[in-house]
C-alpha atoms as one frame of an Amber mdcrd trajectory, in Angstrom:
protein
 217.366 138.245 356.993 220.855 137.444 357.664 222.607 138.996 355.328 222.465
 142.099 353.261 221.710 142.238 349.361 223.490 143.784 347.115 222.587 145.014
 343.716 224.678 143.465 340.490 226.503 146.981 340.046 227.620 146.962 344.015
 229.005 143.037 343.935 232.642 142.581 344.364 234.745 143.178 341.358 238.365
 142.735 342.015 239.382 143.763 338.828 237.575 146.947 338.836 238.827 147.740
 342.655 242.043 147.364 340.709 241.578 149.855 338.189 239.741 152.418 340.621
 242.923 152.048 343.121 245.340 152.943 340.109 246.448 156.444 339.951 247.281
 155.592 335.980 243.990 154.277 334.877 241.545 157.235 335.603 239.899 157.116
 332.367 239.463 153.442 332.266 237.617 153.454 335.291 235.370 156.186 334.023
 234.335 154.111 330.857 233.508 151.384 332.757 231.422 153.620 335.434 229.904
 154.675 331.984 229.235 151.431 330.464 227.901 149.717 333.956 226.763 146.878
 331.830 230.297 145.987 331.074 231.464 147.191 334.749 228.797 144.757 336.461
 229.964 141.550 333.958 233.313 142.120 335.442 231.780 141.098 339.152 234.041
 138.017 340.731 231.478 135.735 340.320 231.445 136.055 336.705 234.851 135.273
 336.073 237.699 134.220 335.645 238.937 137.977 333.615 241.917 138.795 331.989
 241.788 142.392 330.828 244.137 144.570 328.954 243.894 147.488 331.206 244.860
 151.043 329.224 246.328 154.051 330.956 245.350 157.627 330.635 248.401 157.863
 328.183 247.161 154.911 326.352 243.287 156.768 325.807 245.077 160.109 325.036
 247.697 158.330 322.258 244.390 156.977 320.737 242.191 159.803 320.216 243.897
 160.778 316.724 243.052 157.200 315.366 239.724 157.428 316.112 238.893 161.027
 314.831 238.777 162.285 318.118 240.173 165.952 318.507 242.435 166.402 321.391
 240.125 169.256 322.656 237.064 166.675 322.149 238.812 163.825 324.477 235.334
 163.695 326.891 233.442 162.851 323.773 235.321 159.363 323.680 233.031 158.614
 326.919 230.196 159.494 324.961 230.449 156.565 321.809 227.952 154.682 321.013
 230.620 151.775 320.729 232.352 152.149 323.909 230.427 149.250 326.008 232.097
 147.355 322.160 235.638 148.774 322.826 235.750 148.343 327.092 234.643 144.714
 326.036 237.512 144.087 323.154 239.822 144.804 326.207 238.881 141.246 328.074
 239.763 138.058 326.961 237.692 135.345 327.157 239.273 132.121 328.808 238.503
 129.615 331.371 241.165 130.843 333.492 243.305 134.009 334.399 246.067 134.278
 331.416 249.442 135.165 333.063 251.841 135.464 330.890 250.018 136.248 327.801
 250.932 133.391 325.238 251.291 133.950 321.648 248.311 132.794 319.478 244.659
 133.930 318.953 242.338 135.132 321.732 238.759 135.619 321.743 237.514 138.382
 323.467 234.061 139.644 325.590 233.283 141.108 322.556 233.055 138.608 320.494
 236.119 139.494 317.701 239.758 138.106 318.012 242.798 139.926 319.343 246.399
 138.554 318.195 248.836 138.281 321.382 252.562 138.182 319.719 255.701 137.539
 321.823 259.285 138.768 320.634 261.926 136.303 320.911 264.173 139.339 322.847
 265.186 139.503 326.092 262.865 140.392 327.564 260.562 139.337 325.485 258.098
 142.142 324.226 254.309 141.194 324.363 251.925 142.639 322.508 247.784 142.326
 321.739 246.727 143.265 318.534 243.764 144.442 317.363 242.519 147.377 314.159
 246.084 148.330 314.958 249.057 146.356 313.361 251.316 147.512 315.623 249.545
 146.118 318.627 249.385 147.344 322.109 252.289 146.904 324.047 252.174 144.941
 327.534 254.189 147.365 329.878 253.109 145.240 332.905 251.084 142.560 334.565
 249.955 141.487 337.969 247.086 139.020 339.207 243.985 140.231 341.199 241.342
 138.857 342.933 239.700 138.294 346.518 241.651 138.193 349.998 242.132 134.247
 349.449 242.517 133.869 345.270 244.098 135.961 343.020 241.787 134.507 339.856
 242.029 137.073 337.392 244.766 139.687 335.212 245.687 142.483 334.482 247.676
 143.708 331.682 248.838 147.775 331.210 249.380 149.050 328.453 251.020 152.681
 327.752 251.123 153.447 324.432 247.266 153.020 322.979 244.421 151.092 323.273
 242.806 148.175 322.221 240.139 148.445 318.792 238.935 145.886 317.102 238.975
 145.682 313.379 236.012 147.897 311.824 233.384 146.278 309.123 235.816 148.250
 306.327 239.118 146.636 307.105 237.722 143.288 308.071 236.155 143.319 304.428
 239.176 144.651 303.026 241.517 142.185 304.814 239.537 139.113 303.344 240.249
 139.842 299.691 239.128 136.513 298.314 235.929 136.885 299.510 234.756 140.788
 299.869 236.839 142.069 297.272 233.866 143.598 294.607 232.362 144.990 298.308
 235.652 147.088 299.209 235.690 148.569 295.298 232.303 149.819 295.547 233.096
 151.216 299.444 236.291 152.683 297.739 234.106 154.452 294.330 233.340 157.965
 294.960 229.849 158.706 296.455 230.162 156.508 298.755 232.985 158.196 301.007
 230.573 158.784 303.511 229.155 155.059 304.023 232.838 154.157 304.345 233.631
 156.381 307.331 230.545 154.841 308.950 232.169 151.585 308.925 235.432 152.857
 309.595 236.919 153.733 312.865 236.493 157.513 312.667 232.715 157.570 312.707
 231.988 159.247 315.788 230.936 155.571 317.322 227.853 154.660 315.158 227.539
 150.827 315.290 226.616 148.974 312.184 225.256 145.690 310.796 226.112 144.485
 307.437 224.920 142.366 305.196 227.772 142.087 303.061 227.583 140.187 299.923
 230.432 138.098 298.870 232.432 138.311 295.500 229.727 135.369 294.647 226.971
 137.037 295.141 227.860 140.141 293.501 228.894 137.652 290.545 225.596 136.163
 290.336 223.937 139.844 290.303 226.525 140.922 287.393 225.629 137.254 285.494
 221.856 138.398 286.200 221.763 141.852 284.600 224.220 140.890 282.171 226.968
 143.635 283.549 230.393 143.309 284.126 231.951 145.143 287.645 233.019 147.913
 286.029 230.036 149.144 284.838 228.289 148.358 288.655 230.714 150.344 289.876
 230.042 153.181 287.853 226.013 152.728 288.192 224.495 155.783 290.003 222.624
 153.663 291.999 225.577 152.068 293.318 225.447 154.134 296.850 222.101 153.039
 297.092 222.597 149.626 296.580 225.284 149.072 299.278 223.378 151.014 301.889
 220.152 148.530 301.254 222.487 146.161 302.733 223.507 147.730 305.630 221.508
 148.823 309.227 221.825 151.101 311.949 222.949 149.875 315.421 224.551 146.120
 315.912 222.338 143.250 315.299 224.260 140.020 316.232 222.142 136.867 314.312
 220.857 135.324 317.618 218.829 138.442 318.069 217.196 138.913 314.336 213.762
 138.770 314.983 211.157 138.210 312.223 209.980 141.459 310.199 210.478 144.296
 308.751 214.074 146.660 309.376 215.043 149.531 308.280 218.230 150.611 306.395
 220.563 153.226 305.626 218.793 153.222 302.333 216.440 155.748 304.100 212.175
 155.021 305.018 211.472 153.212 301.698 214.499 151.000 301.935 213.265 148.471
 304.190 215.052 144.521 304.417 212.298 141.356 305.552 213.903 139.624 307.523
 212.514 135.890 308.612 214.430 133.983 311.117 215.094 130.277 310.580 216.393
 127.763 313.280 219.923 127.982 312.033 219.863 130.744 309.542 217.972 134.705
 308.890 216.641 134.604 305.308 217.075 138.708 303.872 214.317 139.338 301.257
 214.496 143.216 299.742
């Protein structure tokens, strides 16, 4: 043949040579040597990329926000949700994004990050995420091959990128999950909220979560009001029915049977519909 082969994970990535030839960005790189799913999406040919790129500082300033013990800092490597955090960190455009503009981004991962601009000078950028205070943009530079620089880079110092966990996306949408975040918040249930919290060790989770509707039609039903749900002893057992182990987007619902936090006899049916998954306890 004339020409060699080379395997997904050995294709040119100028992003990642990037990373890998930054003194400041050694545990970046080791994520993404971790996660080689993420690593091998990042190959030229996939792109254009624009990533928020973290330093060691910025992975060290974070452990504390996601339960993460100083001592422990290897175990960050070891989350189940890393591949889900690595992914938050590249936005997903049609085209490199340099400057950063202010407005909503969508991300690899699927959730929105927030890019804010000050009006100072120099303007302070930031991308936020679970974090209100947003990680700052300390520097920027475009990468790519010998002949285009297609994609960016973005440092940041001072933490890193998370996106918003199940709890404080429910609590954040008041109108609609409101009854859901008082029974998360009743005691008994402390543990189910860590889970969907950030400080849960990096279990992923899939929620059905009922809206202030549907818990209205359940109260109408048993002829209740919410204070008295929320002092049911089955209450616990109620909200982990509706909730799995490990992340299920919709596209990949299959058909059958699943089981739930509830335990072995707490099993959902699940049947999947063109459009939409039909949840039968």
């Amino acid at each position: 043949v004339a020409g060699v082969f080379l395997p997904l994970s050995a294709a040119q990535s100028a992003v990642f040579t990037h990373i890998e030839g930054s003194a400041d960005h050694a545990t970046l790189e080791s994520a993404l040597n971790k996660v080689t799913a993420v690593k091998d999406a990042l190959a030229d040919a996939n792109g254009p990329f624009t990533m928020v790129a973290p330093t060691d500082a910025a992975f060290t300033a974070a452990l504390p926000e996601l339960g993460i013990a100083a001592a422990d800092a290897a175990t960050l490597l070891d989350r189940a949700d890393l591949g889900e955090i690595l992914k938050y960190h590249v936005l997903s455009d049609t085209a490199k994004v340099n400057p950063l503009t202010a407005g909503d981004m969508t991300t690899v991962q699927g959730m929105t990050a927030t890019v804010t601009v000050s009006t100072d000078t120099p303007p302070v950028t930031k991308v936020v995420g679970s974090n209100s205070d947003g990680v700052t943009i300390s520097s920027s530079a475009d990468v790519g091959t010998t002949n285009s620089e297609e994609h960016a880079v973005h440092v940041c110092t001072d933490r890193i990128l998370l996106p918003k966990p199940v709890y404080q996306v429910a609590s954040e949408a008041t109108s609609t999950f409101s009854t859901l975040v008082a029974a998360l918040d009743t005691a008994g249930l402390e543990d189910v909220k860590t889970g969907l919290g950030l400080q849960n060790g990096g279990a992923l989770h899939t929620v059905f979560a009922p809206t202030n509707d549907a818990f209205a039609a359940y109260l109408a039903a048993r002829g209740i009001d919410s204070d008295t749900l929320l002092a049911d002893g089955e209450l616990a057992n109620i909200v982990k029915y509706h909730i799995l182990a490990g992340k299920v987007m919709a596209a990949d619902v299959a058909t059958g049977e699943v089981d739930t936090l509830y335990g072995a006899a707490g099993k959902l049916s699940l049947v999947k519909g063109t459009s939409t998954v039909t949840v039968d306890g």
